[in-house]
Short mmCIF file of C-alpha atoms in Angstrom, two decimals:
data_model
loop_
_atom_site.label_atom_id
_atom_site.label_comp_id
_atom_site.label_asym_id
_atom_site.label_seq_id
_atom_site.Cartn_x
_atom_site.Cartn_y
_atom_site.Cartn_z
CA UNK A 243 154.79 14.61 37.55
CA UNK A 244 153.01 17.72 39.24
CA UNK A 245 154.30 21.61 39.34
CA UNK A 246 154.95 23.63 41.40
CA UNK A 247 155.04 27.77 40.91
CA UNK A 248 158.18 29.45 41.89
CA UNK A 249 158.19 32.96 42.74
CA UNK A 250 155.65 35.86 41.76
CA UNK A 251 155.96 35.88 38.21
CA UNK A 252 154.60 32.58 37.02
CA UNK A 253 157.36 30.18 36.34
CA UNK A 254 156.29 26.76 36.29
CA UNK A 255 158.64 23.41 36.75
CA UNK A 256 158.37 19.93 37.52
CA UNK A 257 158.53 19.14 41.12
CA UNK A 258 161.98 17.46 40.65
CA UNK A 259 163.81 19.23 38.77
CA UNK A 260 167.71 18.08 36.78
CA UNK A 261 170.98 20.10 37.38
CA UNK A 262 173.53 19.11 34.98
CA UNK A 263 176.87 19.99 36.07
CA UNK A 264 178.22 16.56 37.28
CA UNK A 265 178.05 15.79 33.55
CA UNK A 266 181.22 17.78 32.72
CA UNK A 267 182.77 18.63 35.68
CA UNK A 268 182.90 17.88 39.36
CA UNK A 269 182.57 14.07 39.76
CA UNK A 270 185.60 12.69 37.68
CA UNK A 271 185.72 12.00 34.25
CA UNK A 272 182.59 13.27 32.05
CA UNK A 273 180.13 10.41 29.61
CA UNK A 274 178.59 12.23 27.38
CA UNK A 275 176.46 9.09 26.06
CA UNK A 276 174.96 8.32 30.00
CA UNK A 277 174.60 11.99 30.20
CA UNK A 278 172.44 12.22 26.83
CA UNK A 279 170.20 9.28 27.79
CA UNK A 280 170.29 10.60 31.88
CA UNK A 281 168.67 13.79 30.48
CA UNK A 282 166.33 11.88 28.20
CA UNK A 283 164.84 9.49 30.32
CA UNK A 284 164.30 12.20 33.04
CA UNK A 285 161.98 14.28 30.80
CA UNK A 286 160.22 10.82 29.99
CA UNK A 287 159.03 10.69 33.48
CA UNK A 288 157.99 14.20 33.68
CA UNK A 289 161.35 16.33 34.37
CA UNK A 290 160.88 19.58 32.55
CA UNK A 291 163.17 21.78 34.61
CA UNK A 292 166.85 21.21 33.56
CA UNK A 293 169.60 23.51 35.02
CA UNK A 294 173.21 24.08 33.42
CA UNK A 295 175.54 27.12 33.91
CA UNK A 296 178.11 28.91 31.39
CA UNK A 297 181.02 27.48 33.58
CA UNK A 298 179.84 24.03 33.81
CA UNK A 299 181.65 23.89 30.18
CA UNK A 300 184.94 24.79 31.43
CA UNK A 301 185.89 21.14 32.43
CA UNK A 302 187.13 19.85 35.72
CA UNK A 303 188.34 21.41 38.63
CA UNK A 304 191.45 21.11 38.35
CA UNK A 305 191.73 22.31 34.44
CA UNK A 306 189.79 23.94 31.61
CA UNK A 307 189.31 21.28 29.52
CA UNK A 308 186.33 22.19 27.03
CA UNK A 309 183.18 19.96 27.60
CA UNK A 310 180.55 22.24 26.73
CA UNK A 311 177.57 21.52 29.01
CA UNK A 312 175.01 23.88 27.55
CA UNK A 313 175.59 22.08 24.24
CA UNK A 314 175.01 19.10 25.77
CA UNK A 315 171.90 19.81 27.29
CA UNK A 316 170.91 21.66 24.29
CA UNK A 317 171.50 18.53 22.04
CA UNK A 318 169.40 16.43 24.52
CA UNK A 319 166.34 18.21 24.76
CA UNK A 320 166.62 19.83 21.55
CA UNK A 321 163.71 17.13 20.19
CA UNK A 322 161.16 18.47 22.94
CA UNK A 323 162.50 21.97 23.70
CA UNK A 324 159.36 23.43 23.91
CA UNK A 325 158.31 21.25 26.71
CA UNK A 326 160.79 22.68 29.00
CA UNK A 327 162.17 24.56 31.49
CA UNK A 328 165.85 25.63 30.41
CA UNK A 329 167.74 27.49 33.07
CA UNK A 330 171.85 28.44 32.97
CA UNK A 331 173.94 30.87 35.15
CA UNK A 332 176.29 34.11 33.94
CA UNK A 333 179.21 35.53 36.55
CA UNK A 334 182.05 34.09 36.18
CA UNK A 335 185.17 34.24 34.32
CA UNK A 336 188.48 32.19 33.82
CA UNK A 337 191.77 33.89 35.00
CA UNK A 338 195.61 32.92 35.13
CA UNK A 339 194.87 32.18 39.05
CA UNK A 340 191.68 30.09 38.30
CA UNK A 341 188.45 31.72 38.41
CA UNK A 342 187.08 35.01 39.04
CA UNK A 343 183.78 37.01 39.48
CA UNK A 344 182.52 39.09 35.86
CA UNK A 345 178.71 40.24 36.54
CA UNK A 346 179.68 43.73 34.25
CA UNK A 347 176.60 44.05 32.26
CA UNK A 348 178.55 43.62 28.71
CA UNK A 349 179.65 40.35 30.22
CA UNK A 350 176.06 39.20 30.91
CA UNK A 351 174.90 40.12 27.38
CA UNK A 352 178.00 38.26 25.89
CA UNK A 353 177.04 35.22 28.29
CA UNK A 354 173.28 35.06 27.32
CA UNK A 355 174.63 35.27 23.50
CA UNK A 356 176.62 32.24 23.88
CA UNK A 357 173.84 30.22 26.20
CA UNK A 358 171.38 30.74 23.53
CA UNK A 359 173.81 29.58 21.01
CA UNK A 360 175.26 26.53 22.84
CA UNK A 361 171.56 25.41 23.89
CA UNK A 362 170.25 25.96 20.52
CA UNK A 363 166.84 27.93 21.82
CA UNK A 364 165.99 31.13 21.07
CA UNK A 365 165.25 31.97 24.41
CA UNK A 366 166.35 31.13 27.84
CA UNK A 367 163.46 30.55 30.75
CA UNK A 368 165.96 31.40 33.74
CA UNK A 369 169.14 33.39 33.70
CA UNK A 370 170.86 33.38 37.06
CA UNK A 371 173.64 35.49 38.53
CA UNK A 372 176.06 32.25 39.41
CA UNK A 373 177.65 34.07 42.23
CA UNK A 374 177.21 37.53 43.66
CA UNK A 375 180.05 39.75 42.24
CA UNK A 376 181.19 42.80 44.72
CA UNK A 377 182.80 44.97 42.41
CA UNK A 378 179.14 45.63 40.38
CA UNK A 379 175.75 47.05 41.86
CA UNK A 380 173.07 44.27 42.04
CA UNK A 381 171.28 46.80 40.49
CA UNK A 382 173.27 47.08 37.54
CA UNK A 383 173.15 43.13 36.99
CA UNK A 384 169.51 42.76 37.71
CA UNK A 385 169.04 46.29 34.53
CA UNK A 386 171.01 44.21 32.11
CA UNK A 387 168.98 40.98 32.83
CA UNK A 388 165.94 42.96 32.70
CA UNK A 389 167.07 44.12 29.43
CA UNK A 390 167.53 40.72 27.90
CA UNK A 391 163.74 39.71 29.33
CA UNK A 392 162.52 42.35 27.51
CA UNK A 393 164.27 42.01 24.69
CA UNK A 394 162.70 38.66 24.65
CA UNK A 395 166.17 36.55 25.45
CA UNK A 396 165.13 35.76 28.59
CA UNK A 397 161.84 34.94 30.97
CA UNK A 398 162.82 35.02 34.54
CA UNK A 399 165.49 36.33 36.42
CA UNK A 400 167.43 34.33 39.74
CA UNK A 401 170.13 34.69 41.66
CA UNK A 402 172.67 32.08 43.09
CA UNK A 403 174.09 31.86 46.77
CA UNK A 404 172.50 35.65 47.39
CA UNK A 405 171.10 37.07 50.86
CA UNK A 406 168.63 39.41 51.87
CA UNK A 407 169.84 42.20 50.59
CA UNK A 408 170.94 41.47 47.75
CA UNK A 409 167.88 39.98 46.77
CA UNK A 410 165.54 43.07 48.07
CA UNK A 411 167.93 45.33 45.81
CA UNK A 412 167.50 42.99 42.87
CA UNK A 413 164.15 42.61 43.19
CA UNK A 414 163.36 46.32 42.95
CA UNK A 415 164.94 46.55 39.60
CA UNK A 416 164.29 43.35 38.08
CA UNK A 417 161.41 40.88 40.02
CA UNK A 418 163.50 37.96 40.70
CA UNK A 419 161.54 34.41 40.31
CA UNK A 420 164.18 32.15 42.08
CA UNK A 421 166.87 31.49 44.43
CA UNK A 422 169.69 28.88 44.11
CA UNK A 423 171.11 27.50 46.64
CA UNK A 424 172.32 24.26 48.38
CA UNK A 425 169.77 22.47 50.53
CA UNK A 426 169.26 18.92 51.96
CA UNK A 427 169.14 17.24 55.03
CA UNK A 428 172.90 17.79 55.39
CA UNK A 429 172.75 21.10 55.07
CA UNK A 430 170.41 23.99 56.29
CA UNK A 431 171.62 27.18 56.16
CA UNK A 432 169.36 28.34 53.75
CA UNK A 433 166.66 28.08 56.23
CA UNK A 434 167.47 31.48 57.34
CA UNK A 435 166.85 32.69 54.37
CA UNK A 436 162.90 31.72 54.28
CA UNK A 437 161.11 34.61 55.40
CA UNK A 438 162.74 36.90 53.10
CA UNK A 439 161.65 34.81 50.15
CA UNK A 440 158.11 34.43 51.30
CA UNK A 441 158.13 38.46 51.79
CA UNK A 442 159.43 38.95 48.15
CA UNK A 443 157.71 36.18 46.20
CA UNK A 444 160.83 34.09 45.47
CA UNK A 445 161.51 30.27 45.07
CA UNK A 446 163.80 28.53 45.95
CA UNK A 447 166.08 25.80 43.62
CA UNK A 448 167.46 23.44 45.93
CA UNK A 449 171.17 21.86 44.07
CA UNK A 450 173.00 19.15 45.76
CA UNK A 451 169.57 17.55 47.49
CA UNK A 452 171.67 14.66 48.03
CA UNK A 453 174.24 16.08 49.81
CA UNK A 454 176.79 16.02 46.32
CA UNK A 455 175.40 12.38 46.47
CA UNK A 456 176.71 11.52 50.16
CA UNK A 457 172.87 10.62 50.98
CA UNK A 458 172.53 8.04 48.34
CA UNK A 459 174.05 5.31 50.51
CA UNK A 460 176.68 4.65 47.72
CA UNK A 461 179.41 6.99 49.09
CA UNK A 462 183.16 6.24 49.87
CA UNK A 463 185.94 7.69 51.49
CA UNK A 464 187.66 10.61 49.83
CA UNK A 465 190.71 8.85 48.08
CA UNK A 466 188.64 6.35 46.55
CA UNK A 467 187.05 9.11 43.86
CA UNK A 468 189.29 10.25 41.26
CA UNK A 469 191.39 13.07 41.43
CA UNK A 470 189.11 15.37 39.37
CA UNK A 471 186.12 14.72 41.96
CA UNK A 472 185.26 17.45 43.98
CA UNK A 473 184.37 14.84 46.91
CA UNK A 474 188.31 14.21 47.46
CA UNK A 475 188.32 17.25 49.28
CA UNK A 476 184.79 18.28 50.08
CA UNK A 477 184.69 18.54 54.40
CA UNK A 478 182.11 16.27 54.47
CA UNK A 479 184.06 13.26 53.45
CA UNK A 480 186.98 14.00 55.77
CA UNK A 481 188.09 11.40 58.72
CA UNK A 482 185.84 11.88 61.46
CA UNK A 483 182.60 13.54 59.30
CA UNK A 484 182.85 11.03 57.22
CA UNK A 485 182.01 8.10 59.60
CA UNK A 486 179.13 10.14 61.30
CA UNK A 487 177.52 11.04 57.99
CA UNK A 488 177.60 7.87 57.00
CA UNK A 489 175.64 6.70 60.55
CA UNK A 490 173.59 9.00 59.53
CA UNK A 491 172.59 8.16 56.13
CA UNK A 492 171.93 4.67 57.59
CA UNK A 493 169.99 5.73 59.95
CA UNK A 494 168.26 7.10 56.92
CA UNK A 495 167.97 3.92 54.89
CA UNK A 496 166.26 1.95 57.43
CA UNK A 497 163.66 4.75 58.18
CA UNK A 498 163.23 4.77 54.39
CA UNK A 499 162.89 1.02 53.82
CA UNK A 500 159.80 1.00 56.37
CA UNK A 501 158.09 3.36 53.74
CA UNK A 502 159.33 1.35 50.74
CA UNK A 503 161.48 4.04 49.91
CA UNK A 504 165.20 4.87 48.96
CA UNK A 505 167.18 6.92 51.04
CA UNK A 506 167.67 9.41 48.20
CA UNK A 507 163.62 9.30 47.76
CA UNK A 508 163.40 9.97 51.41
CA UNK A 509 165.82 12.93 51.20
CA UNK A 510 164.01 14.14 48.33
CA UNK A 511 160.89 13.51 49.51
CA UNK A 512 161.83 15.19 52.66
CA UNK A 513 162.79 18.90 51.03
CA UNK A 514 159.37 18.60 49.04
CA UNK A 515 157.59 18.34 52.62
CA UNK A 516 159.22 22.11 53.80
CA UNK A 517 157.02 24.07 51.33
CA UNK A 518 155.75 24.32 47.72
CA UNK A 519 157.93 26.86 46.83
CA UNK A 520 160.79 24.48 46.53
CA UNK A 521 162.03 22.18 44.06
CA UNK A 522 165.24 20.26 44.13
CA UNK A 523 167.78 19.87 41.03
CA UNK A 524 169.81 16.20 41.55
CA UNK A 525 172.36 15.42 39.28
CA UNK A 526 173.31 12.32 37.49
CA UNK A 527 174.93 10.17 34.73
CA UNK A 528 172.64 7.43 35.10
CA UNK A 529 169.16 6.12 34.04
CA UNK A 530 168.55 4.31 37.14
CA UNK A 531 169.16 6.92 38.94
CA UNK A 532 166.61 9.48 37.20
CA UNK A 533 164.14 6.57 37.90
CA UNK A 534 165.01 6.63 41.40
CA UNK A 535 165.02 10.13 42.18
CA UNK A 536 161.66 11.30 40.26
CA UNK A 537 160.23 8.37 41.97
CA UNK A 538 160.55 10.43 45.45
CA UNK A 539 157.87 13.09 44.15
CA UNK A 540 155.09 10.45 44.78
CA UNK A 541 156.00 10.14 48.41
CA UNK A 542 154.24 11.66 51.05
CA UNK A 543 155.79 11.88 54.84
CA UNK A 544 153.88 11.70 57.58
CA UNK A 545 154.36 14.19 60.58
CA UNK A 546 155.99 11.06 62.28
CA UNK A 547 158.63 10.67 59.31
CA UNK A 548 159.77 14.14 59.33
CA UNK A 549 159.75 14.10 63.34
CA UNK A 550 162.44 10.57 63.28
CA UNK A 551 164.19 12.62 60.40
CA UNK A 552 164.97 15.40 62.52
CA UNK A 553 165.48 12.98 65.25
CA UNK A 554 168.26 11.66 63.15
CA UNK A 555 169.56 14.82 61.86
CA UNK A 556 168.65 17.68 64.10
CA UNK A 557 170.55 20.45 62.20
CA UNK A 558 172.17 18.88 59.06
CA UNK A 559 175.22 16.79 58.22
CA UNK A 560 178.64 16.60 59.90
CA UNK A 561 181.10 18.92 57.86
CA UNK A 562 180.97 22.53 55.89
CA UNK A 563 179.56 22.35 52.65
CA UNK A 564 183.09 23.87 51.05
CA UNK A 565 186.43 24.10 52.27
CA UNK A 566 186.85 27.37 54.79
CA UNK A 567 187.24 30.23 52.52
CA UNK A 568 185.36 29.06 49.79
CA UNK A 569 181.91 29.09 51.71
CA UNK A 570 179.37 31.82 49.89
CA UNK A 571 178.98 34.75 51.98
CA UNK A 572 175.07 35.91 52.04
CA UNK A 573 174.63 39.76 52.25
#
């Protein structure tokens, strides 16, 4: 599979990259066998860009149970480590109500500690703030992490679900190689956020490129997914969005099957076309799957593909990405 560069300061991944948290939390109950051969087979077909977070280990959403998702990863790749990317995410923290926002400096350094331990490297390619915490300076996150690359813990610095702002601030301190944030052809928001990562030198991780799986033409109405999955509630499978999304996707599948393609390898292949500065992280437990998905890298659309995409869907999907209140708020 070919690179691509992201950012200013040299960091080089797979085109299609892996995010790992629908391995342990998310989407129902965890398998930590399909996830261990997911992982494998991915970097058999070039994937060498795998993304995990400290709180992807803290279980389901509706409970803490401990499924340690750094250790799994770790334990996957650990046979061809140095082959690649590693990247996991510091900022939050468990409290009585549920979760909560912990970006204090001592908290990243206890954080990176416990990443290196659980992924059983001695150095981590990409730390990322998960979320942006109000209560501490950007500039105070962005010294400690700057501390940790040069202590040699850590190579590149991102940030998560961070605007313009934020990320000029950051930057100063620290040079920050990526941006995280959700992007597909359900949802575009991050579009907005293009010309200040062009002016700064930042690239941008695209997680849930498949619209939390919705544009995989295998998705169901909300009370058919178990009571752990975050799709029982997420807007975009609610009465009414539901039905249209799912027009949509077929829509999709048909434009896809006149270029021998999936719909997912069409989506894929679609955020590919909007720049080389992107690369998209899908999740999943299964083999066929990975073959699937890093499949789409090898596609090429036409001007005339991505004109009947947006003919299909002008300005994304048909629901929020999160429930109101929970959407990330860019400053």
């Amino acid at each position: 599979m070919h690179q691509r560069t992201l950012g200013s300061q040299g960091l080089k991944v797979s085109a299609i990259g892996y995010g790992s948290m629908g391995l342990t939390m998310a989407y129902g109950p965890s398998d930590v066998e399909a996830g261990l051969a997911a992982i494998r087979r991915a970097h058999d077909l070039g994937v060498a860009f795998f993304d995990t977070a400290e709180i992807y280990g803290w279980g389901g959403v509706y409970g803490w149970e401990d499924n340690n998702n750094e250790a799994l990863l770790g334990r996957a790749v650990k046979d061809f480590r140095d082959e690649v990317i590693l990247a996991t995410k510091f900022g939050f923290q468990r409290t009585e109500q549920g979760l909560g926002l912990n970006s204090r400096p001592d908290n990243i350094r206890r954080v990176a500690d416990n990443s290196l331990r659980y992924l059983g490297t001695d150095h981590i390619d990409v730390l990322y703030q998960h979320r942006v915490d109000p209560d501490v300076p950007i500039e105070d996150v962005a010294g400690a992490v700057k501390e940790l690359i040069d202590a040699g813990k850590v190579r590149h610095f991102g940030l998560s679900e961070a605007g313009p702002e934020t990320m000029r601030r950051a930057h100063a301190v620290q040079p920050v190689s990526v941006l995280q944030t959700e992007y597909s052809l359900f949802e575009r928001d991050v579009e907005q956020l293009f010309p200040t990562l062009a002016e700064l030198g930042i690239g941008l991780v695209a997680y849930s490129p498949l619209g939390r799986g919705f544009i995989t033409g295998a998705a169901k109405p909300a009370a058919e997914y178990d009571s752990t999955d975050m799709r029982t509630f997420d807007p975009r499978w609610q009465p009414g969005n539901f039905e249209r999304n799912v027009a949509a996707v077929e829509q999709l599948a048909e434009l896809g099957k006149a270029k021998g393609a999936t719909v997912s390898q069409l989506a894929l292949a679609w955020l590919l076309a909007q720049g080389e500065h992107i690369v998209p992280i899908p999740g999943t437990r299964s083999v066929a799957r990975i073959e699937e998905n890093t499949a789409a890298a090898d596609i090429t659309l036409t001007e005339a593909d991505l004109a009947a995409i947006r003919e299909i869907l002008p300005h994304g999907g048909f629901g929020a990405r999160y429930r109101e209140g929970e959407v990330p708020a860019w400053t």
